[in-house]
Tab-separated table of C-alpha atoms in Angstrom:
chain	number	residue	atom	x	y	z
A	77	MET	CA	0.000	0.000	0.000
A	78	THR	CA	1.317	3.449	-0.907
A	79	VAL	CA	1.191	5.924	1.970
A	80	LYS	CA	0.381	9.453	0.835
A	81	LYS	CA	3.036	11.921	1.871
A	82	GLU	CA	2.083	14.981	3.886
A	83	PHE	CA	3.595	18.390	3.139
A	84	LYS	CA	3.372	21.464	5.362
A	85	SER	CA	4.703	25.001	5.264
A	86	MET	CA	7.655	25.934	7.474
A	87	ARG	CA	7.064	29.641	6.998
A	88	ASN	CA	3.371	29.462	7.893
A	89	LYS	CA	4.274	27.567	11.044
A	90	PHE	CA	6.922	30.184	11.808
A	91	GLY	CA	4.341	32.977	11.478
A	92	ASP	CA	1.861	31.214	13.743
A	93	VAL	CA	4.457	30.446	16.408
A	94	ILE	CA	6.090	33.888	16.473
A	95	LEU	CA	2.608	35.315	17.044
A	96	GLU	CA	2.029	32.929	19.948
A	97	ILE	CA	5.444	33.625	21.463
A	98	SER	CA	4.949	37.391	21.140
A	99	LYS	CA	1.750	37.135	23.172
A	100	GLU	CA	3.303	34.867	25.790
A	101	ASP	CA	6.614	36.704	26.229
A	102	PRO	CA	6.651	40.518	26.559
A	103	ARG	CA	10.338	40.584	25.517
A	104	VAL	CA	9.658	39.299	21.998
A	105	TYR	CA	9.589	41.597	18.954
A	106	GLY	CA	9.651	40.735	15.253
A	107	LEU	CA	11.997	42.745	13.028
A	108	ASP	CA	11.130	42.663	9.331
A	109	GLY	CA	13.387	43.318	6.348
A	110	ASP	CA	10.463	44.376	4.120
A	111	LEU	CA	9.636	40.760	3.284
A	112	ALA	CA	6.892	39.977	5.790
A	113	ASN	CA	4.470	38.641	3.172
A	114	SER	CA	7.111	36.141	2.049
A	115	THR	CA	8.493	35.134	5.452
A	116	LYS	CA	4.995	35.181	7.037
A	117	LEU	CA	6.054	37.662	9.683
A	118	ASN	CA	2.973	39.481	8.389
A	119	ILE	CA	0.925	37.199	10.660
A	120	LEU	CA	2.541	39.013	13.587
A	121	ALA	CA	2.079	42.405	11.911
A	122	ASP	CA	-1.628	41.772	11.359
A	123	LYS	CA	-2.531	40.243	14.713
A	124	ASN	CA	-0.085	41.800	17.190
A	125	PRO	CA	1.167	44.949	15.430
A	126	ASP	CA	2.719	46.466	18.551
A	127	LYS	CA	5.298	43.681	18.427
A	128	PHE	CA	6.151	44.204	14.747
A	129	LEU	CA	8.978	46.545	13.727
A	130	GLN	CA	9.549	47.380	10.062
A	131	MET	CA	13.257	47.791	9.293
A	132	GLY	CA	12.968	48.121	5.523
A	133	ILE	CA	15.502	46.821	3.031
A	134	ALA	CA	18.374	47.612	5.390
A	135	GLU	CA	19.630	44.359	6.858
A	136	GLN	CA	22.726	45.836	8.490
A	137	ASN	CA	20.596	48.366	10.353
A	138	MET	CA	18.147	45.616	11.322
A	139	MET	CA	20.905	43.683	13.061
A	140	GLY	CA	22.108	46.825	14.820
A	141	VAL	CA	18.599	47.534	16.042
A	142	GLY	CA	18.313	43.920	17.150
A	143	ALA	CA	21.515	44.215	19.148
A	144	GLY	CA	20.233	47.386	20.792
A	145	LEU	CA	16.935	45.810	21.754
A	146	ALA	CA	18.663	42.765	23.204
A	147	ALA	CA	21.069	44.983	25.147
A	148	VAL	CA	18.127	46.428	27.108
A	149	GLY	CA	16.595	43.030	27.873
A	150	LEU	CA	14.254	42.452	24.945
A	151	GLN	CA	14.333	39.473	22.568
A	152	PRO	CA	14.292	40.551	18.921
A	153	TRP	CA	13.611	38.068	16.116
A	154	ALA	CA	15.265	39.424	12.966
A	155	VAL	CA	13.642	37.871	9.907
A	156	THR	CA	14.560	38.066	6.218
A	157	PHE	CA	15.839	35.831	3.441
A	158	ALA	CA	18.813	33.681	4.444
A	159	ALA	CA	20.862	35.053	1.544
A	160	PHE	CA	20.468	38.573	2.930
A	161	ILE	CA	20.717	38.026	6.669
A	162	THR	CA	23.920	35.991	6.530
A	163	LYS	CA	25.809	37.922	3.844
A	164	ARG	CA	24.620	41.520	3.781
A	165	SER	CA	24.786	41.920	7.554
A	166	LEU	CA	27.592	39.567	8.556
A	167	ASP	CA	29.777	42.277	10.090
A	168	GLN	CA	26.969	43.476	12.345
A	169	ILE	CA	26.127	39.919	13.361
A	170	GLN	CA	29.735	39.162	14.264
A	171	VAL	CA	30.643	42.420	16.010
A	172	SER	CA	27.377	43.478	17.613
A	173	ILE	CA	25.697	40.137	18.352
A	174	ALA	CA	28.044	37.123	18.374
A	175	GLN	CA	30.986	38.793	20.130
A	176	THR	CA	28.689	40.287	22.751
A	177	ASN	CA	26.598	37.100	23.079
A	178	LEU	CA	23.339	39.027	22.821
A	179	ASP	CA	19.929	37.353	22.837
A	180	VAL	CA	19.061	37.962	19.173
A	181	LYS	CA	17.211	35.326	17.170
A	182	MET	CA	17.946	35.346	13.428
A	183	VAL	CA	15.637	33.569	11.004
A	184	GLY	CA	16.914	32.888	7.484
A	185	ALA	CA	13.926	32.269	5.217
A	186	TYR	CA	14.075	30.935	1.647
A	187	ALA	CA	17.249	28.985	2.507
A	188	GLY	CA	18.812	26.490	0.117
A	189	LEU	CA	18.104	26.034	-3.590
A	190	LEU	CA	14.316	25.932	-3.653
A	191	ASN	CA	13.059	29.494	-3.420
A	192	GLY	CA	10.055	29.467	-5.703
A	193	ARG	CA	11.810	30.939	-8.720
A	194	ALA	CA	12.892	34.010	-6.778
A	195	GLY	CA	16.129	33.370	-8.613
A	196	LYS	CA	19.736	32.497	-8.035
A	197	THR	CA	20.495	35.811	-6.335
A	198	HIS	CA	18.105	34.791	-3.549
A	199	GLN	CA	19.391	31.244	-3.050
A	200	ALA	CA	21.331	30.661	0.172
A	201	LEU	CA	23.826	27.814	0.066
A	202	GLU	CA	26.481	29.204	2.387
A	203	ASP	CA	24.478	30.254	5.434
A	204	LEU	CA	25.266	27.242	7.637
A	205	ALA	CA	28.972	27.558	6.883
A	206	ILE	CA	28.967	31.272	7.672
A	207	MET	CA	26.969	31.095	10.868
A	208	ARG	CA	28.683	28.046	12.375
A	209	SER	CA	32.011	29.847	12.050
A	210	LEU	CA	30.900	32.579	14.464
A	211	SER	CA	31.640	32.223	18.167
A	212	LYS	CA	28.697	31.904	20.552
A	213	MET	CA	26.313	31.188	17.640
A	214	VAL	CA	23.758	28.376	17.803
A	215	VAL	CA	22.849	27.118	14.313
A	216	LEU	CA	19.661	25.116	13.714
A	217	ALA	CA	18.102	23.558	10.606
A	218	PRO	CA	14.702	21.958	11.316
A	219	ALA	CA	13.419	19.208	9.047
A	220	ASP	CA	9.746	20.168	8.872
A	221	ALA	CA	6.999	22.411	10.218
A	222	HIS	CA	6.638	20.471	13.471
A	223	GLU	CA	10.326	20.829	14.239
A	224	VAL	CA	10.164	24.540	13.349
A	225	GLU	CA	7.925	25.060	16.353
A	226	GLN	CA	10.210	22.932	18.496
A	227	VAL	CA	13.346	24.936	17.676
A	228	MET	CA	11.495	28.243	18.037
A	229	ARG	CA	10.276	27.301	21.496
A	230	PHE	CA	13.833	26.339	22.393
A	231	ALA	CA	15.231	29.597	20.991
A	232	ASN	CA	12.747	31.655	22.975
A	233	GLU	CA	13.985	30.043	26.197
A	234	TYR	CA	17.671	30.061	25.253
A	235	GLN	CA	19.784	33.062	26.262
A	236	GLY	CA	22.094	33.961	23.393
A	237	PRO	CA	22.253	34.313	19.607
A	238	VAL	CA	20.476	31.677	17.505
A	239	TYR	CA	20.248	31.247	13.737
A	240	ILE	CA	17.325	29.209	12.353
A	241	ARG	CA	17.244	28.102	8.708
A	242	LEU	CA	13.837	27.811	7.008
A	243	ALA	CA	12.661	26.726	3.553
A	244	ARG	CA	10.199	28.556	1.313
A	245	ASP	CA	8.092	25.719	-0.093
A	246	ASN	CA	5.978	23.165	1.726
A	247	VAL	CA	8.218	20.359	2.951
A	248	GLU	CA	7.520	16.712	3.575
A	249	THR	CA	6.509	15.889	7.132
A	250	VAL	CA	9.128	13.975	9.103
A	251	PHE	CA	7.670	14.471	12.593
A	252	SER	CA	3.881	14.383	12.932
A	253	ASP	CA	2.182	16.923	15.176
A	254	SER	CA	1.015	14.051	17.378
A	255	CYS	CA	4.481	12.581	17.941
A	256	GLU	CA	6.336	12.868	21.227
A	257	TYR	CA	9.549	14.182	19.666
A	258	ARG	CA	11.121	17.142	21.450
A	259	PHE	CA	14.079	19.040	20.066
A	260	GLU	CA	17.220	19.048	22.216
A	261	LEU	CA	20.154	21.348	21.525
A	262	GLY	CA	23.172	19.432	20.270
A	263	LYS	CA	21.279	16.153	19.871
A	264	ALA	CA	20.812	14.113	16.719
A	265	VAL	CA	17.684	12.087	15.990
A	266	VAL	CA	17.913	8.500	14.736
A	267	LEU	CA	15.026	8.189	12.290
A	268	LYS	CA	15.923	4.771	10.922
A	269	GLU	CA	18.233	2.060	12.167
A	270	GLY	CA	20.586	0.367	9.724
A	271	VAL	CA	23.763	-1.705	9.546
A	272	ASP	CA	25.376	-1.056	6.156
A	273	VAL	CA	25.842	2.721	6.108
A	274	THR	CA	24.607	5.842	7.892
A	275	ILE	CA	23.062	8.795	6.096
A	276	ILE	CA	23.444	11.944	8.193
A	277	SER	CA	21.178	14.752	7.026
A	278	THR	CA	19.906	18.132	8.102
A	279	GLY	CA	17.013	20.460	7.377
A	280	THR	CA	14.847	19.835	4.340
A	281	GLN	CA	17.261	17.210	3.055
A	282	THR	CA	16.252	14.804	5.811
A	283	ALA	CA	12.998	13.825	4.064
A	284	ARG	CA	15.035	13.100	0.935
A	285	ALA	CA	17.443	11.016	3.008
A	286	LEU	CA	14.535	8.888	4.207
A	287	ASP	CA	13.329	8.486	0.624
A	288	ALA	CA	16.859	7.450	-0.376
A	289	ALA	CA	16.884	4.829	2.367
A	290	LYS	CA	13.694	3.345	0.886
A	291	LEU	CA	15.301	3.208	-2.556
A	292	LEU	CA	18.363	1.539	-1.066
A	293	ASN	CA	16.247	-1.040	0.719
A	294	GLU	CA	15.081	-2.198	-2.722
A	295	GLU	CA	18.766	-2.735	-3.567
A	296	GLY	CA	19.305	-4.794	-0.426
A	297	VAL	CA	21.095	-2.005	1.431
A	298	ASN	CA	20.048	-1.340	5.014
A	299	ALA	CA	20.872	2.322	5.635
A	300	ALA	CA	20.523	4.124	8.934
A	301	VAL	CA	19.240	7.713	8.786
A	302	VAL	CA	20.332	10.250	11.395
A	303	HIS	CA	18.783	13.726	11.367
A	304	MET	CA	21.024	16.545	12.640
A	305	PRO	CA	18.855	19.599	13.412
A	306	SER	CA	21.585	21.169	15.527
A	307	ILE	CA	24.551	22.079	13.313
A	308	LYS	CA	26.212	23.969	16.134
A	309	PRO	CA	26.609	22.578	18.680
A	310	LEU	CA	26.953	19.241	16.900
A	311	ASP	CA	26.199	15.792	18.313
A	312	ASN	CA	29.733	14.383	18.100
A	313	GLU	CA	28.814	11.243	20.009
A	314	ALA	CA	26.049	10.325	17.540
A	315	ILE	CA	28.456	10.727	14.621
A	316	ILE	CA	31.131	8.568	16.242
A	317	GLU	CA	28.586	5.908	17.192
A	318	ALA	CA	27.227	5.845	13.633
A	319	ALA	CA	30.730	5.401	12.249
A	320	LYS	CA	31.404	2.512	14.632
A	321	ASN	CA	28.064	0.835	13.959
A	322	THR	CA	27.985	0.989	10.153
A	323	GLY	CA	31.552	1.799	9.085
A	324	ALA	CA	30.542	4.299	6.379
A	325	ILE	CA	28.918	7.738	6.305
A	326	VAL	CA	27.143	9.841	3.702
A	327	THR	CA	26.146	13.392	4.629
A	328	THR	CA	23.454	15.251	2.742
A	329	GLU	CA	22.339	18.876	2.855
A	330	GLU	CA	20.639	21.488	0.677
A	331	HIS	CA	23.759	23.613	1.009
A	332	THR	CA	27.249	23.828	-0.405
A	333	ILE	CA	29.511	20.914	0.509
A	334	TYR	CA	31.981	23.439	1.924
A	335	GLY	CA	31.660	24.387	5.558
A	336	GLY	CA	28.215	23.000	6.351
A	337	LEU	CA	27.041	19.655	7.726
A	338	GLY	CA	29.419	17.584	5.600
A	339	SER	CA	32.441	19.548	6.743
A	340	ALA	CA	31.320	19.434	10.375
A	341	VAL	CA	30.844	15.657	10.295
A	342	ALA	CA	34.191	15.152	8.537
A	343	GLU	CA	35.932	17.142	11.258
A	344	VAL	CA	34.517	14.825	13.908
A	345	LEU	CA	35.338	11.650	12.005
A	346	VAL	CA	38.923	12.526	11.120
A	347	GLU	CA	39.708	13.271	14.757
A	348	ASN	CA	37.834	10.387	16.350
A	349	GLU	CA	36.694	7.534	14.066
A	350	PRO	CA	37.913	7.765	10.446
A	351	VAL	CA	35.695	5.751	8.097
A	352	PRO	CA	34.833	6.052	4.391
A	353	MET	CA	32.681	9.151	3.938
A	354	LEU	CA	31.108	11.006	1.011
A	355	ARG	CA	29.160	14.273	0.917
A	356	VAL	CA	25.969	15.145	-0.949
A	357	GLY	CA	25.543	18.861	-1.465
A	358	VAL	CA	26.030	21.548	-4.060
A	359	ARG	CA	29.543	21.412	-5.477
A	360	ASP	CA	31.742	24.400	-6.313
A	361	LYS	CA	29.250	25.937	-8.728
A	362	ASN	CA	27.360	29.161	-9.139
A	363	THR	CA	23.716	28.156	-9.104
A	364	GLN	CA	20.919	28.831	-11.571
A	365	SER	CA	17.208	29.479	-11.398
A	366	GLY	CA	14.761	26.688	-12.147
A	367	SER	CA	12.000	24.436	-10.899
A	368	ASN	CA	12.522	22.430	-7.739
A	369	GLU	CA	12.937	19.074	-9.449
A	370	GLU	CA	15.262	20.525	-12.078
A	371	LEU	CA	17.481	22.070	-9.416
A	372	LEU	CA	17.577	18.983	-7.201
A	373	ASP	CA	18.598	16.853	-10.152
A	374	HIS	CA	21.031	19.317	-11.742
A	375	TYR	CA	22.922	19.890	-8.486
A	376	GLU	CA	22.763	16.198	-7.586
A	377	ILE	CA	21.025	16.381	-4.230
A	378	SER	CA	17.818	14.476	-5.036
A	379	SER	CA	16.919	11.265	-3.202
A	380	LYS	CA	18.270	9.249	-6.108
A	381	HIS	CA	21.613	11.052	-5.952
A	382	VAL	CA	21.794	10.405	-2.206
A	383	ALA	CA	21.173	6.698	-2.842
A	384	ASP	CA	23.822	6.637	-5.586
A	385	LYS	CA	26.369	8.197	-3.252
A	386	VAL	CA	25.563	5.595	-0.604
A	387	LEU	CA	26.284	2.796	-3.071
A	388	GLN	CA	29.631	4.447	-3.838
A	389	VAL	CA	30.647	4.730	-0.192
A	390	ILE	CA	29.732	1.091	0.434
A	391	GLN	CA	32.145	0.099	-2.351
A	392	MET	CA	34.808	2.155	-0.568
A	393	LYS	CA	33.959	0.454	2.706
A	394	ASN	CA	34.224	-3.034	1.197
A	395	TYR	CA	37.338	-2.370	-0.894
């Protein structure tokens, strides 16, 4: 029997939860980079306008304002496209927020390749690499709408800077709303046990990792799938255990292969438990605009490409 997949919107969930948090916590304010209709911060603007601050197309100023608000005990949530928040305002994030360890929450919308034809200038494939390089920065990439709420609730309670990566389009559900899963900082989630290889994924790529594991099962390969919502801090113990249990690792992310999840996992393995490892991600290429399926295939991060990479790493393991 074929089970129908469920898809839900990360950004709609974000809008609903930021509204709830703003009503529950008097410290919370939403800072908009003139993209509220796209990021769904407009839900806050419409239903709790006193907590909505329009910063305009001025990301550097937005981060400075956020730092100022946090310095007087408030909790600003700065929200714009990931491509803008992590590159246009990096200096302000580093100097005014990360170095001072201020309680600013940064939400990078439209992250990754799939941005609804907004175009290659709006794609964000370097954000995880940039943000994990900053001291004091927590970096999170939820897999679906349910986990978006989980990481937002965590961020609201956490004292310090947090970056949350969100996708534009509806994403496949990994955690149902009725499940007992609770996000924990620095903890991986084993979604599928396996003995031949471990696929370590993050963010929207986790659903594709699970699909790849199903394809591999048809080939007689029993792949474990480990979801890594917390890029920094990273669950080193889960990575080492996976390497010991299966002897081969494939990482997969909707991000460049440089500096993101793949690099982070490789750092852990080379220092603790070296095993054959391959990375699925966007290679050293300038990206193009296109439909979702075209982009996933062209940049070789579809479920099929994940499965192909697993078969390659198993050959390395058995060589």
